[in-house]
Every structure is written in C-alpha cells, then in structure tokens.
XYZ file of N, CA and C in Angstrom:
720
model
N -18.959 16.775 22.835
C -19.346 17.308 21.475
C -18.792 18.728 21.098
N -18.165 18.718 19.948
C -17.639 20.207 19.761
C -18.703 21.265 19.541
N -18.624 22.405 19.886
C -19.667 23.408 19.756
C -20.057 23.590 18.238
N -19.206 23.287 17.227
C -19.495 23.454 15.923
C -20.489 22.393 15.530
N -20.668 21.212 16.250
C -21.561 20.314 15.901
C -22.927 20.563 16.458
N -23.249 21.305 17.224
C -24.294 21.583 18.066
C -25.566 21.848 17.181
N -25.124 22.887 16.064
C -26.280 23.431 15.223
C -26.401 22.462 13.984
N -25.781 21.414 14.033
C -25.903 20.627 12.640
C -26.864 19.378 12.885
N -27.494 19.181 11.839
C -28.748 18.132 11.915
C -28.147 16.791 12.425
N -28.918 16.048 13.322
C -28.416 14.829 13.808
C -28.248 13.729 12.622
N -28.980 14.034 11.499
C -29.016 12.945 10.517
C -27.695 13.079 9.646
N -26.918 14.162 9.776
C -25.524 14.285 9.254
C -24.496 13.824 10.156
N -24.746 13.367 11.449
C -23.680 12.935 12.422
C -23.779 11.416 12.371
N -22.230 11.073 12.378
C -22.156 9.654 12.507
C -20.889 9.403 13.517
N -21.124 8.393 14.349
C -20.166 7.958 15.553
C -19.206 6.845 14.863
N -18.025 7.121 15.029
C -16.909 6.195 14.744
C -16.079 5.913 15.974
N -15.660 4.514 15.844
C -14.728 4.113 16.828
C -13.364 4.165 16.143
N -12.430 4.955 16.940
C -10.968 5.116 16.264
C -10.057 4.264 17.118
N -9.334 3.422 16.390
C -8.376 2.632 17.135
C -6.952 2.685 16.441
N -6.009 3.080 17.176
C -4.747 3.645 16.567
C -3.708 2.966 17.386
N -2.432 2.396 16.697
C -1.349 1.908 17.309
C -0.242 2.690 16.788
N 0.511 3.420 17.701
C 1.756 4.081 17.346
C 2.949 3.075 17.596
N 3.413 2.589 16.486
C 4.367 1.529 16.680
C 5.815 1.659 16.923
N 6.332 2.370 15.948
C 7.873 2.602 15.927
C 8.237 3.747 15.101
N 9.431 4.313 15.264
C 9.996 5.246 14.469
C 11.528 4.693 13.911
N 11.617 4.696 12.678
C 12.906 4.114 12.130
C 13.630 5.210 11.143
N 14.855 4.689 10.906
C 15.716 5.674 10.217
C 16.065 6.949 10.928
N 16.419 6.731 12.266
C 17.038 7.858 13.062
C 18.408 7.934 13.366
N 19.200 8.816 12.752
C 20.624 8.496 12.746
C 21.270 9.093 13.999
N 20.554 8.881 14.956
C 21.202 9.284 16.372
C 21.447 8.049 17.332
N 22.196 8.373 18.308
C 22.633 7.153 19.097
C 22.132 7.363 20.640
N 21.525 8.533 21.001
C 21.315 8.789 22.396
C 20.014 9.575 22.565
N 19.730 9.662 23.969
C 18.478 10.429 24.226
C 17.186 9.473 24.288
N 16.206 10.067 24.823
C 14.862 9.442 24.896
C 13.911 10.166 24.081
N 12.809 9.172 23.535
C 12.017 9.884 22.499
C 10.568 9.477 22.919
N 9.650 10.383 22.432
C 8.200 10.226 22.743
C 7.502 10.907 21.744
N 6.154 10.597 21.675
C 5.242 11.284 20.836
C 4.106 11.892 21.476
N 3.816 13.095 21.110
C 2.563 13.782 21.553
C 1.604 13.670 20.498
N 0.187 13.330 20.753
C -0.717 13.255 19.704
C -1.922 14.174 20.120
N -2.793 14.529 19.099
C -3.948 15.267 19.255
C -5.019 14.722 18.303
N -6.367 14.600 18.675
C -7.277 14.232 17.897
C -8.425 15.159 17.948
N -8.874 15.727 16.724
C -10.150 16.575 16.645
C -11.306 15.720 16.772
N -12.529 16.149 17.265
C -13.848 15.792 17.301
C -13.724 14.273 18.071
N -12.938 14.008 19.021
C -12.943 12.722 19.748
C -13.158 12.972 21.033
N -13.617 11.981 21.841
C -13.726 12.093 23.235
C -12.464 12.113 24.054
N -11.650 11.324 23.637
C -10.196 11.271 24.142
C -9.175 11.972 23.093
N -9.106 13.151 23.389
C -8.537 13.997 22.176
C -7.063 14.395 22.156
N -6.148 13.783 23.361
C -4.777 14.067 23.383
C -4.018 13.149 24.312
N -2.753 12.880 24.064
C -2.032 12.107 24.937
C -0.508 12.020 24.457
N 0.166 11.107 25.127
C 1.481 11.110 24.640
C 1.952 9.629 24.893
N 3.001 9.219 24.126
C 3.660 7.791 24.436
C 4.602 8.017 25.697
N 5.108 6.773 26.051
C 6.158 6.749 27.090
C 7.498 7.228 26.272
N 8.414 7.698 27.105
C 9.942 7.960 26.512
C 10.719 6.604 26.453
N 11.066 6.466 25.249
C 11.762 5.107 25.004
C 13.143 5.482 24.288
N 14.221 4.539 24.584
C 15.423 4.781 24.158
C 15.567 4.356 22.844
N 16.725 4.902 22.164
C 16.962 4.489 20.594
C 17.739 3.300 20.564
N 17.411 2.466 19.864
C 18.298 1.074 19.499
C 18.360 0.748 18.001
N 19.605 0.577 17.558
C 19.772 0.532 16.261
C 19.064 1.360 15.302
N 19.090 2.671 15.797
C 18.404 3.833 15.109
C 16.922 3.599 14.937
N 16.443 2.928 15.887
C 14.770 2.620 15.938
C 14.503 2.989 17.222
N 13.152 3.463 17.355
C 12.458 3.628 18.739
C 11.082 2.977 18.613
N 10.855 2.034 19.543
C 9.782 1.348 19.771
C 8.811 1.673 20.787
N 7.523 1.940 20.592
C 6.513 2.412 21.494
C 5.330 1.554 21.771
N 4.730 0.993 20.636
C 3.517 0.062 20.833
C 2.526 0.710 21.635
N 2.177 1.981 21.288
C 1.295 2.778 22.064
C -0.091 2.799 21.579
N -1.155 2.098 22.242
C -2.520 1.928 21.661
C -3.320 3.257 22.028
N -4.132 3.592 21.129
C -5.025 4.761 21.444
C -6.667 4.117 20.926
N -7.675 4.316 21.748
C -8.787 3.862 21.411
C -9.868 4.814 21.939
N -10.631 5.431 20.959
C -11.684 6.656 21.427
C -12.818 6.566 20.432
N -13.707 7.291 20.726
C -14.808 7.571 19.723
C -14.902 9.068 19.247
N -15.282 9.106 18.102
C -15.185 10.470 17.377
C -16.607 10.638 16.809
N -17.214 11.821 16.744
C -18.417 12.089 15.761
C -18.090 12.993 14.634
N -18.253 12.191 13.528
C -17.938 13.032 12.268
C -19.347 13.479 11.491
N -18.941 14.513 10.642
C -20.177 15.153 9.939
C -20.008 14.852 8.531
N -21.317 14.512 7.930
C -21.523 14.272 6.506
C -21.855 15.813 5.991
N -20.983 16.110 5.049
C -21.071 17.407 4.415
C -22.473 17.386 3.330
N -22.790 18.479 2.945
C -24.048 18.523 2.042
C -23.734 17.833 0.647
N -22.481 17.593 0.426
C -22.092 16.768 -0.888
C -21.934 15.433 -0.550
N -22.407 14.981 0.770
C -22.364 13.651 1.146
C -20.931 12.967 1.178
N -20.086 13.829 1.554
C -18.818 13.473 1.967
C -18.392 13.381 3.279
N -17.822 12.355 3.852
C -17.350 12.437 5.306
C -16.393 13.356 5.617
N -16.748 14.219 6.676
C -15.954 15.274 7.153
C -14.457 14.854 7.752
N -13.696 15.815 7.802
C -12.192 15.527 8.243
C -12.325 15.094 9.756
N -11.295 14.150 9.991
C -10.854 13.819 11.408
C -9.466 13.863 11.633
N -8.948 14.984 12.080
C -7.462 15.301 12.071
C -6.788 14.614 13.030
N -5.613 13.888 12.886
C -4.912 13.250 13.787
C -3.538 13.749 13.640
N -3.033 14.395 14.685
C -1.617 15.016 14.550
C -0.623 14.532 15.568
N 0.539 14.106 15.074
C 1.638 13.556 15.773
C 2.879 14.536 16.007
N 3.472 14.719 17.056
C 4.760 15.377 17.194
C 5.691 14.545 17.879
N 6.998 14.262 17.160
C 7.905 13.426 17.822
C 9.092 14.246 18.487
N 9.517 13.951 19.729
C 10.562 14.809 20.351
C 11.509 13.894 20.753
N 12.718 14.532 20.892
C 13.845 13.857 21.599
C 14.149 14.625 22.977
N 14.367 13.970 23.941
C 14.680 14.350 25.218
C 16.027 14.203 25.492
N 16.958 15.237 25.783
C 18.404 15.036 25.865
C 18.736 14.707 27.225
N 19.576 13.640 27.495
C 20.114 13.249 28.742
C 18.870 13.188 29.852
N 19.382 13.603 31.009
C 18.438 13.576 32.072
C 17.779 14.880 32.295
N 17.962 16.014 31.300
C 17.202 17.169 31.327
C 16.001 17.326 30.783
N 15.194 18.386 31.028
C 14.039 18.532 30.340
C 13.952 19.151 29.032
N 15.230 19.377 28.474
C 15.322 20.083 27.062
C 14.711 19.038 26.084
N 14.079 19.428 25.210
C 13.553 18.688 24.117
C 13.906 19.193 22.852
N 14.163 18.315 21.673
C 14.312 18.728 20.478
C 13.384 18.007 19.543
N 12.631 18.886 18.674
C 11.592 18.344 17.886
C 12.371 17.367 16.752
N 11.859 16.259 16.447
C 12.333 15.380 15.514
C 11.495 15.486 14.150
N 10.222 15.739 14.212
C 9.224 15.833 13.132
C 7.807 15.791 13.557
N 6.956 15.703 12.620
C 5.515 15.880 12.831
C 4.891 15.200 11.771
N 3.587 14.700 11.979
C 2.784 14.170 10.879
C 1.318 14.504 11.218
N 0.499 14.930 10.125
C -0.938 15.151 10.324
C -1.623 14.260 9.239
N -2.536 13.545 9.577
C -3.305 12.734 8.630
C -4.837 12.812 8.993
N -5.662 12.704 7.920
C -7.106 12.653 7.977
C -7.465 11.214 8.240
N -8.057 10.985 9.417
C -8.502 9.531 9.659
C -9.899 9.168 8.881
N -10.489 10.258 8.334
C -11.705 9.957 7.661
C -11.400 9.149 6.205
N -10.225 9.299 5.799
C -9.685 8.652 4.686
C -9.638 7.122 4.793
N -9.726 6.739 6.085
C -9.544 5.256 6.469
C -10.788 4.541 6.818
N -11.971 5.424 6.796
C -13.314 4.870 7.270
C -13.768 3.640 6.552
N -14.125 2.772 7.332
C -14.549 1.446 6.814
C -13.664 0.663 5.971
N -12.335 0.678 6.162
C -11.441 0.182 5.429
C -10.508 -0.891 6.104
N -11.081 -1.217 7.261
C -10.473 -2.356 7.999
C -9.154 -1.862 8.759
N -8.489 -2.827 9.135
C -7.265 -2.486 9.817
C -6.231 -2.171 8.670
N -5.425 -1.135 8.797
C -4.467 -0.584 7.746
C -3.350 -0.254 8.585
N -2.080 -0.822 8.095
C -0.810 -0.550 8.711
C 0.242 -0.061 7.726
N 0.704 1.078 7.884
C 1.467 1.680 6.985
C 2.752 2.616 7.577
N 3.632 2.879 6.832
C 4.799 3.792 7.348
C 4.457 5.074 6.712
N 4.785 6.284 7.517
C 4.533 7.617 7.029
C 5.809 8.323 7.243
N 6.317 9.270 6.239
C 7.360 10.009 6.381
C 7.035 11.189 7.271
N 7.895 11.625 8.198
C 7.584 12.758 9.028
C 7.774 14.010 8.185
N 6.850 14.993 8.623
C 7.231 16.143 7.827
C 8.111 17.032 8.659
N 8.744 17.915 8.271
C 9.663 19.002 9.021
C 10.812 18.123 9.779
N 11.207 16.979 9.113
C 12.273 16.137 9.544
C 13.517 16.154 8.851
N 14.675 16.272 9.635
C 15.991 16.378 8.828
C 16.465 14.906 8.241
N 15.767 13.959 8.835
C 16.411 12.575 8.655
C 15.688 11.726 7.751
N 14.464 12.148 7.237
C 13.575 11.377 6.541
C 13.153 10.228 7.431
N 12.828 10.424 8.577
C 12.564 9.223 9.410
C 11.168 8.797 9.088
N 10.700 7.554 9.497
C 9.386 6.945 9.194
C 8.727 6.471 10.323
N 7.561 6.834 10.590
C 6.696 6.267 11.611
C 5.700 5.144 11.335
N 5.567 4.179 11.925
C 4.671 3.117 11.636
C 3.529 3.240 12.525
N 2.329 3.220 11.715
C 1.011 3.280 12.412
C -0.056 2.112 11.924
N -0.863 1.752 12.881
C -1.900 0.872 12.515
C -2.994 1.780 12.797
N -3.998 1.716 11.848
C -5.338 2.578 12.054
C -6.371 1.669 11.559
N -7.604 1.839 12.423
C -8.950 1.255 12.166
C -9.859 2.393 12.423
N -10.833 2.532 11.472
C -11.988 3.587 11.668
C -13.273 2.849 11.374
N -14.140 2.586 12.526
C -15.228 1.582 12.326
C -16.464 2.506 12.455
N -17.560 2.493 11.631
C -18.796 3.150 11.782
C -19.534 2.397 12.828
N -20.044 3.205 13.779
C -20.741 2.664 14.904
C -22.194 3.209 15.038
N -22.613 3.929 14.211
C -24.056 4.515 14.147
C -24.515 4.693 12.791
N -26.013 4.568 12.575
C -26.461 4.775 11.224
C -25.725 4.122 10.214
N -25.902 2.820 10.380
C -25.188 1.841 9.291
C -25.692 2.132 7.897
N -26.898 2.347 7.825
C -27.628 2.655 6.485
C -27.205 4.058 5.769
N -26.613 4.902 6.539
C -26.287 6.207 5.933
C -25.276 6.097 4.789
N -25.690 6.714 3.697
C -24.674 6.752 2.502
C -23.859 7.958 2.378
N -22.542 7.790 2.323
C -21.591 8.921 2.254
C -20.314 8.479 1.557
N -19.637 9.536 0.992
C -18.571 9.072 0.279
C -17.207 9.417 0.992
N -16.238 8.436 0.961
C -14.982 8.686 1.713
C -13.873 9.523 1.128
N -13.261 10.481 1.541
C -12.427 11.192 0.868
C -11.183 10.485 0.481
N -10.606 10.782 -0.639
C -9.488 9.852 -1.202
C -8.277 9.827 -0.346
N -7.550 8.836 -0.326
C -6.439 8.723 0.437
C -5.184 9.454 -0.200
N -4.543 10.511 0.812
C -3.437 11.153 0.269
C -2.204 10.194 0.354
N -1.537 9.883 -0.710
C -0.531 8.785 -0.638
C 0.749 9.468 -0.570
N 0.937 10.625 -0.696
C 2.260 11.375 -0.806
C 2.827 11.315 0.681
N 2.162 11.021 1.592
C 2.769 10.862 2.892
C 3.090 9.508 3.220
N 2.797 8.586 2.429
C 2.955 7.179 2.729
C 4.321 6.732 2.139
N 5.182 6.096 3.000
C 6.360 5.664 2.628
C 6.260 4.032 2.376
N 6.838 3.875 1.002
C 6.959 2.333 0.620
C 8.256 1.875 0.504
N 8.566 0.999 1.436
C 10.103 0.329 1.502
C 10.199 -0.587 0.480
N 11.553 -0.955 0.339
C 12.008 -1.921 -0.914
C 11.139 -3.080 -0.870
N 11.044 -4.003 0.401
C 10.213 -5.038 0.247
C 8.903 -5.079 -0.056
N 8.153 -3.982 0.231
C 6.826 -3.726 -0.250
C 6.759 -3.500 -1.756
N 7.735 -2.692 -2.221
C 7.807 -2.390 -3.663
C 8.011 -3.667 -4.541
N 9.017 -4.513 -3.921
C 9.230 -5.790 -4.624
C 7.738 -6.682 -4.467
N 7.157 -6.559 -3.428
C 5.974 -7.474 -3.252
C 4.959 -7.059 -4.309
N 4.676 -5.645 -4.266
C 3.766 -5.023 -5.299
C 4.147 -5.426 -6.665
N 5.367 -5.459 -6.982
C 5.894 -5.730 -8.552
C 5.539 -7.308 -8.763
N 5.997 -8.173 -7.791
C 5.707 -9.497 -7.971
C 4.104 -9.766 -8.188
N 3.272 -9.077 -7.299
C 1.756 -9.232 -7.654
C 1.442 -8.706 -9.050
N 1.903 -7.650 -9.413
C 1.654 -7.136 -10.827
C 2.119 -8.061 -11.861
N 3.303 -8.614 -11.591
C 4.098 -9.587 -12.622
C 3.017 -10.867 -12.829
N 2.787 -11.265 -11.529
C 1.799 -12.579 -11.509
C 0.409 -12.259 -12.304
N -0.201 -11.168 -12.068
C -1.414 -10.934 -12.670
C -1.192 -10.718 -14.206
N -0.132 -10.137 -14.555
C 0.138 -9.997 -15.995
C 0.295 -11.269 -16.713
N 1.023 -12.391 -15.871
C 1.304 -13.647 -16.354
C 0.187 -14.350 -16.511
N -0.733 -14.327 -15.611
C -2.111 -15.009 -15.769
C -2.917 -14.573 -16.851
N -2.868 -13.227 -17.188
C -3.589 -12.644 -18.258
C -3.182 -12.919 -19.732
N -1.782 -13.065 -19.751
C -1.042 -13.373 -21.024
C -1.267 -14.898 -21.194
N -1.441 -15.780 -20.124
C -1.604 -17.248 -20.283
C -2.980 -17.481 -20.894
N -3.854 -16.859 -20.211
C -5.302 -16.894 -20.585
C -5.455 -16.472 -22.113
N -4.721 -15.419 -22.564
C -4.842 -14.934 -23.855
C -4.315 -15.968 -24.867
N -3.160 -16.401 -24.361
C -2.484 -17.603 -25.389
C -3.233 -18.810 -25.431
N -4.019 -19.096 -24.312
C -4.868 -20.363 -24.446
C -5.939 -20.068 -25.278
N -6.665 -18.874 -25.289
C -7.804 -18.506 -26.196
C -7.366 -18.430 -27.595
N -6.138 -17.920 -27.986
C -5.508 -17.952 -29.242
C -5.387 -19.365 -29.822
N -4.780 -20.278 -28.915
C -4.464 -21.589 -29.291
C -5.769 -22.361 -29.601
N -6.642 -22.291 -28.742
C -8.067 -22.741 -29.048
C -8.578 -22.266 -30.415
N -8.558 -21.254 -30.738
C -9.208 -20.536 -31.914
C -8.340 -21.184 -32.979
N -7.065 -21.251 -32.858
C -6.330 -21.728 -34.042
C -6.592 -23.462 -34.419
N -7.052 -24.060 -33.355
C -7.087 -25.410 -33.421
C -8.457 -25.814 -33.704
N -9.499 -24.997 -33.804
C -10.901 -25.005 -34.172
C -10.957 -25.260 -35.548
N -11.560 -26.537 -36.090
C -11.564 -26.653 -37.467
C -12.476 -25.713 -38.282
N -12.140 -25.337 -39.394
C -12.780 -24.352 -40.196
C -13.762 -25.230 -41.161
N -15.014 -25.000 -41.177
C -15.887 -25.763 -42.002
C -15.750 -25.191 -43.310
N -15.729 -26.117 -44.479
C -15.697 -25.739 -45.644
C -16.959 -25.445 -46.187
N -17.007 -24.388 -47.062
C -18.167 -23.899 -47.803
C -18.874 -25.061 -48.421
N -20.205 -25.092 -48.320
C -21.037 -26.199 -49.078
C -20.826 -25.907 -50.548
N -20.653 -27.269 -51.284
C -20.436 -27.195 -52.726
C -21.674 -26.732 -53.372
N -22.733 -26.887 -52.684
C -23.987 -26.372 -53.266
C -24.129 -24.963 -53.652
N -23.261 -24.226 -52.894
C -23.246 -22.918 -52.857
C -22.112 -22.205 -53.831
N -21.447 -23.122 -54.562
C -20.316 -22.858 -55.425
C -20.824 -23.137 -56.761
N -20.520 -22.132 -57.687
C -20.998 -21.990 -59.002
C -20.388 -23.306 -59.820
N -21.096 -23.800 -60.951
C -20.568 -24.890 -61.584
C -19.143 -24.729 -62.163
N -18.979 -23.576 -63.067
C -17.702 -23.464 -63.453
C -16.546 -23.319 -62.467
N -16.830 -22.792 -61.273
C -15.785 -22.631 -60.242
C -15.531 -24.028 -59.737
N -16.501 -24.740 -59.501
C -16.376 -26.302 -58.939
C -15.640 -27.026 -59.767
N -15.967 -26.876 -61.127
C -15.145 -27.631 -62.360
C -13.673 -27.310 -62.070
N -13.336 -25.891 -62.017
C -11.920 -25.647 -61.888
C -11.188 -26.056 -60.693
N -12.012 -26.416 -59.709
C -11.361 -26.936 -58.323
C -11.171 -28.447 -58.455
N -12.161 -29.116 -58.825
C -12.116 -30.583 -58.867
C -11.439 -31.101 -60.226
N -11.257 -30.405 -61.238
C -10.547 -30.872 -62.439
C -9.491 -30.053 -62.751
N -8.284 -30.693 -62.707
C -6.989 -30.040 -62.854
C -6.878 -29.759 -64.372
N -6.080 -28.610 -64.570
C -5.752 -28.299 -65.927
C -5.113 -29.368 -66.661
N -4.030 -29.760 -66.240
C -3.204 -31.051 -66.963
C -3.534 -32.228 -66.163
N -4.352 -32.969 -66.910
C -4.612 -34.340 -66.308
C -3.710 -35.265 -67.037
N -3.114 -36.269 -66.375
C -2.209 -37.187 -67.030
C -2.880 -38.086 -68.126
N -4.329 -38.305 -67.925
C -4.957 -39.177 -69.032
C -5.368 -38.431 -70.213
N -5.503 -37.158 -70.105
C -5.948 -36.545 -71.329
C -4.759 -35.928 -71.922
N -4.835 -35.880 -73.531
C -3.816 -35.299 -74.193
C -3.707 -33.794 -73.849
N -2.464 -33.393 -73.981
C -2.278 -31.827 -73.955
C -2.425 -31.362 -75.328
N -2.747 -29.975 -75.473
C -2.803 -29.283 -76.615
C -1.666 -29.661 -77.730
N -0.350 -29.775 -77.262
C 0.745 -29.986 -78.054
C 0.640 -31.398 -78.594
N 0.149 -32.325 -77.780
C 0.052 -33.825 -78.152
C -0.969 -33.985 -79.285
N -2.029 -33.193 -79.096
C -3.007 -33.080 -80.277
C -2.587 -32.668 -81.570
N -1.674 -31.665 -81.547
C -1.209 -31.096 -82.751
C -0.181 -31.913 -83.351
N 0.630 -32.574 -82.464
C 1.548 -33.608 -83.077
C 0.790 -34.761 -83.712
N -0.276 -35.222 -83.134
C -1.085 -36.244 -83.622
C -1.708 -36.004 -84.953
N -2.247 -34.713 -85.176
C -2.818 -34.440 -86.382
C -1.797 -34.325 -87.439
N -0.721 -33.720 -87.124
C 0.397 -33.367 -88.252
C 1.463 -34.639 -88.210
N 0.960 -35.759 -87.717
C 2.013 -36.840 -87.826
C 2.027 -37.313 -89.162
N 3.002 -37.576 -89.563
C 3.062 -38.242 -91.011
C 2.366 -39.638 -90.935
N 1.669 -40.078 -91.803
C 0.971 -41.393 -91.667
C 1.806 -42.150 -92.367
N 2.050 -43.430 -91.723
C 2.795 -44.520 -92.310
C 2.376 -44.919 -93.765
N 3.243 -44.908 -94.805
C 3.013 -45.232 -96.172
C 3.172 -46.802 -96.270
N 2.145 -47.367 -97.072
C 2.156 -48.798 -97.382
C 2.848 -49.128 -98.657
N 3.810 -49.941 -98.560
C 4.402 -50.169 -99.754
C 3.649 -51.055 -100.822
C-alpha cells in the first residue's frame, strides 16, 4: 500500500483487479534490431516489468505480454475515481550490444476503463518519430465495496488511434442507424396519409352553407336567368 493511502479513510478505498495484454507494435519503418517494452503501474501490488525482446517482422513487433495485478484506488471527495497511471516505454536494442534507442512512450489512466469490460484499442505512441501504434487490451474490475457509488473519469480519446477499417465500420453502423430511423419516419408518415379523414357532421353545418354544398348553382333541370328573360320577352304567336 502506498504511504499516501495510509491516512485516507477505508470507505474511500476500492480494490480493482487489473488485467492488461501488451499485444503488438505496428507502423515501425525499421528492418532490424530487437524490441521490448518497459512498463510501470502506480498503486499496484505488481508495479513494474518488461516484455521479452522480440524481432521486427513486416514492420511489426509481436509480444502478447500479459499483466495481472491488484490496485487500490481512492475515491475523491467529489466522488470521482482517482487515477491509476500505467506508463509504457518502447525500446530498440541494436545488434548484440546493450545499446538501446527509445522508440516512444505512452501513459494512460486505467481508471478511465473501470467497470467497462474488456477494451482493446490502438494507441499512438508519444515522442515517436514514426507514428507507431501499440495495441493494448485492458480490463479493470472492481473487487471490493460493490455498492460504492463513484464517477469514472472521462476517456481521453486523443491518444486512441482509429484505423481505416474501424472508421468504415463506425460509418456503416451510423448509416444503418440513420436508415432505420428514416424508414420508421417514412412508415409513420405513410400511415398518417392513409388514415381516412372523418367528414364534419352535417348537423354542425349551417343551413345556407349546407344548401350551397348540396345544391349546384347551375342545375341542368332548372332554367337559368337568361332562359327566364328569353321566355318572358319571347314573342307570343299570333292567331290568324
């Protein structure tokens, strides 16, 4: 237990199981050397280590290095889960010598992944000349005080690298969701347009208005005003 945790109330301490898999490093424009990762974890029972030294193949290095440990995190007075810093440093070992060259580093807050299940993502290395990306699988499970209420800090997405296939998948999911919503709206509009409109009861219409509706102005059976005038002024036949 860190000394800084000794004087903190037990009710604000929560135990988490940390499971991490350092999978691989890609986009490395080099062809030789051995590569390894040094890692450090704050507030964890097993707080440091390194991967094996692995060769580069097709500009990629594969490790598959698992990390499993426990960490005690603190809930702040604002009920936010305290940080759990995980730092990686990638090195290249040249030839058979002990000379090493730093490739890049990465620092992430594992508290951002608390109770989110297994998460696998690629991350851009900091201080890297090649824009190399490292693939990590992270799982942070709460192991004590299951009823404790706290807020998880927001995920910092600027470190997360989204490749082209992932972007295509996200756009396809967004397109499918929009298509479903549009179809639902069209069906609703079609249903409304096909719904018969009930005519207003004739009892609620005034008599003059009703007469104008049911009686046309020009009825073929009734004489028009012009016909009436012609009939009135028509010369009567004279009898011889």
